[in-house]
mmCIF file of C-alpha atoms in Angstrom:
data_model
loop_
_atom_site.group_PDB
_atom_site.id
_atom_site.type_symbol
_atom_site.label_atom_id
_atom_site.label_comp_id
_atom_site.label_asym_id
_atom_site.label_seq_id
_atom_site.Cartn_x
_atom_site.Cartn_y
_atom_site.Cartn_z
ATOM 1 C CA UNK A 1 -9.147 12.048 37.255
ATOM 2 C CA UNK A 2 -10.532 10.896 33.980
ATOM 3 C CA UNK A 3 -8.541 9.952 30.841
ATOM 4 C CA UNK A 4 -8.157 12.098 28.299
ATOM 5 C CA UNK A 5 -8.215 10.430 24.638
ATOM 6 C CA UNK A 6 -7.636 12.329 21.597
ATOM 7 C CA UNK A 7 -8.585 10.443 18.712
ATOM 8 C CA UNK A 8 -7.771 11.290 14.806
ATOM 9 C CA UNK A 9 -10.862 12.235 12.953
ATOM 10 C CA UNK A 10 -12.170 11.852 9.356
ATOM 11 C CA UNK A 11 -10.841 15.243 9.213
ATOM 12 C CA UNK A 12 -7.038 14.518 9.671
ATOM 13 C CA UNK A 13 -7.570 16.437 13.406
ATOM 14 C CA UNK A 14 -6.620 15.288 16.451
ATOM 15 C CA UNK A 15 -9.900 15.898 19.121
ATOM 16 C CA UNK A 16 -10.743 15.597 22.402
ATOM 17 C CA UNK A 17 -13.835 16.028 24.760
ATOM 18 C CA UNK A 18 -13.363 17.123 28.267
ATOM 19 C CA UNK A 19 -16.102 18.317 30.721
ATOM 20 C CA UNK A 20 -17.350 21.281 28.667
ATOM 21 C CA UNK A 21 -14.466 21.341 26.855
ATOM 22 C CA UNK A 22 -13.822 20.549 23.157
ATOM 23 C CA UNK A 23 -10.119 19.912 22.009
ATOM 24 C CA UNK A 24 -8.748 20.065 18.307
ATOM 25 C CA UNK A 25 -4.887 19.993 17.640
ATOM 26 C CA UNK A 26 -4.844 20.828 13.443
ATOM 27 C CA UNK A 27 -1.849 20.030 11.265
ATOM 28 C CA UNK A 28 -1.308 23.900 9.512
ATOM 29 C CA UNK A 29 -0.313 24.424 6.081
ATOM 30 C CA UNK A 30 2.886 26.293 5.072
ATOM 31 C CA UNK A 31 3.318 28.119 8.245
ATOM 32 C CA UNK A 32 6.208 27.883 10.612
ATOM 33 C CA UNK A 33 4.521 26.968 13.360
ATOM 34 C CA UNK A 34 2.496 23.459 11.518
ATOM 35 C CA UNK A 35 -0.304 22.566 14.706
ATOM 36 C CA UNK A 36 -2.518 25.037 16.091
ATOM 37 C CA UNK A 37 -4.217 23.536 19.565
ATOM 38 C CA UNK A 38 -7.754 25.567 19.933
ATOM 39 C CA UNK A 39 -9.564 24.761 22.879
ATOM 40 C CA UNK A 40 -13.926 25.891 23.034
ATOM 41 C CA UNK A 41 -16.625 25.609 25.902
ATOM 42 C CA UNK A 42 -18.463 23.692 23.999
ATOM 43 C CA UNK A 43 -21.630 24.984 25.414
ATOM 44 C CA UNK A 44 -21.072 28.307 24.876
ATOM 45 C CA UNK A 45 -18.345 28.448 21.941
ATOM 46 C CA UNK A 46 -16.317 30.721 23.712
ATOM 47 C CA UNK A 47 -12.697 30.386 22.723
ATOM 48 C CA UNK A 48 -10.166 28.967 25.756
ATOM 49 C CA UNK A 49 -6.841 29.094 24.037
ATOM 50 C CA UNK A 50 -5.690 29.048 20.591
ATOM 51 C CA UNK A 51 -1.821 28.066 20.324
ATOM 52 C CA UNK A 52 0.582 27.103 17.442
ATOM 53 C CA UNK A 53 3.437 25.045 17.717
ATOM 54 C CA UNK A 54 6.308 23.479 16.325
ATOM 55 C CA UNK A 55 5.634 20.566 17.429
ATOM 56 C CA UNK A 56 2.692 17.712 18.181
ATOM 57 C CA UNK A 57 3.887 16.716 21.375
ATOM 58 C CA UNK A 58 4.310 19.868 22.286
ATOM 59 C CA UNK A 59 0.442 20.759 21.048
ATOM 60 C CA UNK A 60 -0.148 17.820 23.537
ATOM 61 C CA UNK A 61 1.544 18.974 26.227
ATOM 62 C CA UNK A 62 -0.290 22.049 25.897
ATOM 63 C CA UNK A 63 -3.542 20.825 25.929
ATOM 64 C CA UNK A 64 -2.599 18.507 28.958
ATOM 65 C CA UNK A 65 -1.646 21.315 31.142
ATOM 66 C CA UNK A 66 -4.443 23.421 29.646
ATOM 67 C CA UNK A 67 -6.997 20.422 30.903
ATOM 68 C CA UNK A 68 -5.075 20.114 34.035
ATOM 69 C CA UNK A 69 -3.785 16.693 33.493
ATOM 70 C CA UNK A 70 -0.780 16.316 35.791
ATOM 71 C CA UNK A 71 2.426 15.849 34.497
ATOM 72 C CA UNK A 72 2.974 12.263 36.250
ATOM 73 C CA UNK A 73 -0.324 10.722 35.345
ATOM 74 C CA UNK A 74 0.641 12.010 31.376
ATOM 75 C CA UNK A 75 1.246 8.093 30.351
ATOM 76 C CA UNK A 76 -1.779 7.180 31.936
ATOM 77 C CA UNK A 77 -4.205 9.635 30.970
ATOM 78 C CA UNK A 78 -3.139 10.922 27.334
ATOM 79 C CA UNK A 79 -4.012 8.294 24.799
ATOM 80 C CA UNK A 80 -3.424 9.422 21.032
ATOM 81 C CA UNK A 81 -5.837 7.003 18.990
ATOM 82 C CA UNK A 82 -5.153 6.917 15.391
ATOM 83 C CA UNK A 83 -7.574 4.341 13.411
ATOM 84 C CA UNK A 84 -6.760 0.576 14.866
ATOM 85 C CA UNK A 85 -3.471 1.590 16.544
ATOM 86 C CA UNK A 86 -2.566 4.188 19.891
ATOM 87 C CA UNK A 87 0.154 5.566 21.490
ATOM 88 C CA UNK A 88 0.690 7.531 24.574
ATOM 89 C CA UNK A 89 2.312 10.976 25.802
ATOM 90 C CA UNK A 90 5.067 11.661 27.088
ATOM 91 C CA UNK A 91 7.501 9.053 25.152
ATOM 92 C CA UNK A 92 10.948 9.014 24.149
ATOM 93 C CA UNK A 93 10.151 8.887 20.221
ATOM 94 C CA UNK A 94 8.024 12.403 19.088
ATOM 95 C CA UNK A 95 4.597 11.800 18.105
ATOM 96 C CA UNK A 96 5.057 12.695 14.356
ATOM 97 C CA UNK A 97 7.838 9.770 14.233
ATOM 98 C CA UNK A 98 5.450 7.313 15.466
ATOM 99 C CA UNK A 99 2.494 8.438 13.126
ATOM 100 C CA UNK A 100 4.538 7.871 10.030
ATOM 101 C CA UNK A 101 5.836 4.364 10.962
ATOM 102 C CA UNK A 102 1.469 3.845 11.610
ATOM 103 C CA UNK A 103 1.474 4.987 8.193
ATOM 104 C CA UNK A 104 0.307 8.400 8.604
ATOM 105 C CA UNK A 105 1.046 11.179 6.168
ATOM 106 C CA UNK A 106 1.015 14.936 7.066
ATOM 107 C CA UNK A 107 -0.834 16.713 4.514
ATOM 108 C CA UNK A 108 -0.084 20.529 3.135
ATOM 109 C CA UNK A 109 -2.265 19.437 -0.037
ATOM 110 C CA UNK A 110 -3.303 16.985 -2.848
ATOM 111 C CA UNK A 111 -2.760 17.425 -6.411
ATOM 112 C CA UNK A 112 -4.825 14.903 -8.693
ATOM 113 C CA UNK A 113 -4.512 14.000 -12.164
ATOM 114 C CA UNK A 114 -8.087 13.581 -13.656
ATOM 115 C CA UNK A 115 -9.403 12.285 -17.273
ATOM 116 C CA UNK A 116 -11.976 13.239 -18.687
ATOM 117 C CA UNK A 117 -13.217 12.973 -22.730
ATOM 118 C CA UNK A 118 -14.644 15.942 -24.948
ATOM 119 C CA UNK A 119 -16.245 16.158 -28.723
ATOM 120 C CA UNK A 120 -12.764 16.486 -30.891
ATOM 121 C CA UNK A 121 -13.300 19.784 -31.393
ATOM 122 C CA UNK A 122 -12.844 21.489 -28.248
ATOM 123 C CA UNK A 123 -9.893 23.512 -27.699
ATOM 124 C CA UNK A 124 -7.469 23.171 -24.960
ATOM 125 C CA UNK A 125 -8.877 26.429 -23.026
ATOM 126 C CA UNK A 126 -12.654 25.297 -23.472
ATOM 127 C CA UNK A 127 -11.567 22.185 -21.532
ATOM 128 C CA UNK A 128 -9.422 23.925 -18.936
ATOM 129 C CA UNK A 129 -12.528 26.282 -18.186
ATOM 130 C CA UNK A 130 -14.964 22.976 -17.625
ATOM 131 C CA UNK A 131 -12.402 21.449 -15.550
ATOM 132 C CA UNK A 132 -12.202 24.674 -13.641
ATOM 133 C CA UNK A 133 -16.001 25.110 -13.298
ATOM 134 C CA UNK A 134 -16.583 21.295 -12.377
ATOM 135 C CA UNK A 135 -14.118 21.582 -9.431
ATOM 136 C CA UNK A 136 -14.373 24.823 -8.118
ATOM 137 C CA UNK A 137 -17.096 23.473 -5.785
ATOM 138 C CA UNK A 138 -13.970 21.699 -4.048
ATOM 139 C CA UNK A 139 -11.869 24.883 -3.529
ATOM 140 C CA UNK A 140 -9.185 23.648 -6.420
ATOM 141 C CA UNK A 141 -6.837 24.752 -8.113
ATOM 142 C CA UNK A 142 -6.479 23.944 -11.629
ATOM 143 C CA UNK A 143 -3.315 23.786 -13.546
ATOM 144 C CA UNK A 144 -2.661 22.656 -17.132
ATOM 145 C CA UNK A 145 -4.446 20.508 -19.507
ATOM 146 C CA UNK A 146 -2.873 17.601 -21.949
ATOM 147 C CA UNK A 147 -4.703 16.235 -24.581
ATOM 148 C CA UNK A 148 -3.997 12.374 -24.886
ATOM 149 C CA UNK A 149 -5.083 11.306 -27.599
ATOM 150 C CA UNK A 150 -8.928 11.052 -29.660
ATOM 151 C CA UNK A 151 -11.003 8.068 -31.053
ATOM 152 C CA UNK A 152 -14.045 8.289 -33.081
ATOM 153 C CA UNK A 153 -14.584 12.383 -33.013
ATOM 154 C CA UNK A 154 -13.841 12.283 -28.731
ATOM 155 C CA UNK A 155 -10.740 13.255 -27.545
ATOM 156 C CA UNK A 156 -9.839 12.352 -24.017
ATOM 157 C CA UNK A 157 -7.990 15.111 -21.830
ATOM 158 C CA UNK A 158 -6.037 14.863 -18.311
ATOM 159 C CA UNK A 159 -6.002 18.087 -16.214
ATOM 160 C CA UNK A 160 -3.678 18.333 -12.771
ATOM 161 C CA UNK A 161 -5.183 20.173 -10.224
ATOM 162 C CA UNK A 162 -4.820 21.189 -6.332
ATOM 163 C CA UNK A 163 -6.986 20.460 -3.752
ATOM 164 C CA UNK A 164 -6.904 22.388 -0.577
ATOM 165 C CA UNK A 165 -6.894 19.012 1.736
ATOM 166 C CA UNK A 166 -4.723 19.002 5.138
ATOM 167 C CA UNK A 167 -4.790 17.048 8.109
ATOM 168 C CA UNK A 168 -3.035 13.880 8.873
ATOM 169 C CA UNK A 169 -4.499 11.072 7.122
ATOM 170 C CA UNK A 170 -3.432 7.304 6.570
ATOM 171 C CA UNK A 171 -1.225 7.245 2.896
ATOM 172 C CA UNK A 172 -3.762 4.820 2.151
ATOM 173 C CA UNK A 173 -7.036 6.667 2.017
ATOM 174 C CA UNK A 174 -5.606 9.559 0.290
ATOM 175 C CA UNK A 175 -6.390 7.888 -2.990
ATOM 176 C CA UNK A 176 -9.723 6.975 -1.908
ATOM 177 C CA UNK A 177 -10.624 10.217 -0.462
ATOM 178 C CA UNK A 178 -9.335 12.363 -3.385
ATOM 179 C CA UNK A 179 -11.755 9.962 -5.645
ATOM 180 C CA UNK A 180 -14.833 10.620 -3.111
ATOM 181 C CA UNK A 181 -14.424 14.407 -4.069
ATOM 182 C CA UNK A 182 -13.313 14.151 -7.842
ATOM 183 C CA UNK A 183 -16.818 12.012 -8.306
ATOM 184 C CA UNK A 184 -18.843 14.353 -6.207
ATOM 185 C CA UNK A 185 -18.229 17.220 -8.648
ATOM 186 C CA UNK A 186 -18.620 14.979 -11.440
ATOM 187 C CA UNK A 187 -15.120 16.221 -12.794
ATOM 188 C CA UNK A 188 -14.259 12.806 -14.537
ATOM 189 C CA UNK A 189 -12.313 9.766 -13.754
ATOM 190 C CA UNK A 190 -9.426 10.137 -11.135
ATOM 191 C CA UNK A 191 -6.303 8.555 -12.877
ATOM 192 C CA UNK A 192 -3.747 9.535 -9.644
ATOM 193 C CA UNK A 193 -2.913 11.347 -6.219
ATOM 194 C CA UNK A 194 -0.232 12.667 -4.887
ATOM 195 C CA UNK A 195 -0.145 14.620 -1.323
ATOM 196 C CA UNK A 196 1.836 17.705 -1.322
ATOM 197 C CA UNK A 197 3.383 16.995 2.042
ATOM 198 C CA UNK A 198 6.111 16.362 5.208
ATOM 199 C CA UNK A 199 5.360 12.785 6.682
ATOM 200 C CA UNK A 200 7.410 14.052 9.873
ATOM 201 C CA UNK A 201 8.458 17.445 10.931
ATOM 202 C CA UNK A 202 11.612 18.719 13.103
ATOM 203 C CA UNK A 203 10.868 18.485 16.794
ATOM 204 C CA UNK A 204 13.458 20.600 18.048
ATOM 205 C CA UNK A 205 11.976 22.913 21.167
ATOM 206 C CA UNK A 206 10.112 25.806 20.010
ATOM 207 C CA UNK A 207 8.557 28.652 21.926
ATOM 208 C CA UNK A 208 4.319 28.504 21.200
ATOM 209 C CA UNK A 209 2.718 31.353 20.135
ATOM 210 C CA UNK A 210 -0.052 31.761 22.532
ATOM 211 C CA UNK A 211 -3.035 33.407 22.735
ATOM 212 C CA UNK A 212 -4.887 32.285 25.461
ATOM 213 C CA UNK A 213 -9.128 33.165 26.554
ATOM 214 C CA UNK A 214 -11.429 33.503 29.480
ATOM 215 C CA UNK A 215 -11.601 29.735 30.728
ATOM 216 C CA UNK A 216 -15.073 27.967 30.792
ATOM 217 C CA UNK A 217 -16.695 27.791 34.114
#
């Protein structure tokens, strides 16, 4: 039987290809049940299962069963490949534990702090509204806005803002990735970055909530 790999994508998902199968295990945003395990014939798109669960491992075991790995060839055949470094399923320490000593950070969201300078005689909502319009092609949210200070007729402004990023990424591309979207709407400069987030969850058993689909031929 062939291995099955899951590797961690740009995206902060966990995926894996099998036969006409496409696996993605997704860390989920303030809900009780944080990974959701969706499973799609790839040729066809047809959904196989969609499950949420307390836990990653138990995502993993989940998706093992559901691509009929057997339960004694788990170390063998699951491989979890995060950037340079990999672990296996089943082990003795849960999965989140091991991503955050890899230094791996589950993300709910980021909230940036970005700078930005206006004429001197712009008001505090005029800037709040640019900020808003210059990020709103990234989904943010945009809170309040300090004036710092102003130097021959500019004043320079700092807005914090929310942006609707989750997944499980390294801690140290968070900075780089929130800078990659604060440039692309041409927002300003990004001065910091801060995820909104749980770097390991409780892994205490938990029934899944399952809803599970015709499976591809």
């Amino acid at each position: 039987m062939s291995a099955a790999h899951f590797t961690l994508d740009s995206d902060g998902r966990f995926v894996a290809r099998r036969s006409r199968a496409e696996v993605r295990i997704s860390w989920q945003p303030r809900t009780p049940l944080r990974w959701n395990l969706r499973i799609e014939d790839v040729a066809t798109g047809a959904r196989i299962l969609d499950a949420d669960h307390h836990s990653l491992d138990h995502a993993f075991a989940d998706a093992a069963a559901a691509l009929e790995v057997e339960r004694s060839g788990w170390r063998s055949l699951l491989r979890i490949v995060v950037g340079d470094d990999s672990f296996h399923r089943p082990g003795a320490m849960p999965a989140e534990t091991i991503l955050d000593h890899f230094g791996y950070v589950l993300v709910d969201s980021l909230q940036i702090f970005v700078l930005e300078t206006f004429s001197d005689c712009v008001d505090a909502a005029t800037v709040r509204k640019v900020f808003a319009d210059r990020l709103s092609s990234a989904g943010a949210q945009v809170g309040a806005v300090n004036r710092i200070g102003s130097t021959d007729g500019e004043a320079s402004w700092c807005v914090d803002a929310v942006l609707p990023v989750s997944g499980c990424f390294h801690r140290d591309r968070l900075t780089e990735a929130a800078a990659e979207i604060v440039a692309a709407t041409d927002a300003g400069t990004l001065v910091s970055c801060h995820p909104l987030a749980v770097s390991r969850t409780r892994v205490e058993a938990e029934p899944a909530t399952v809803l599970r689909f015709a499976r591809a031929g």
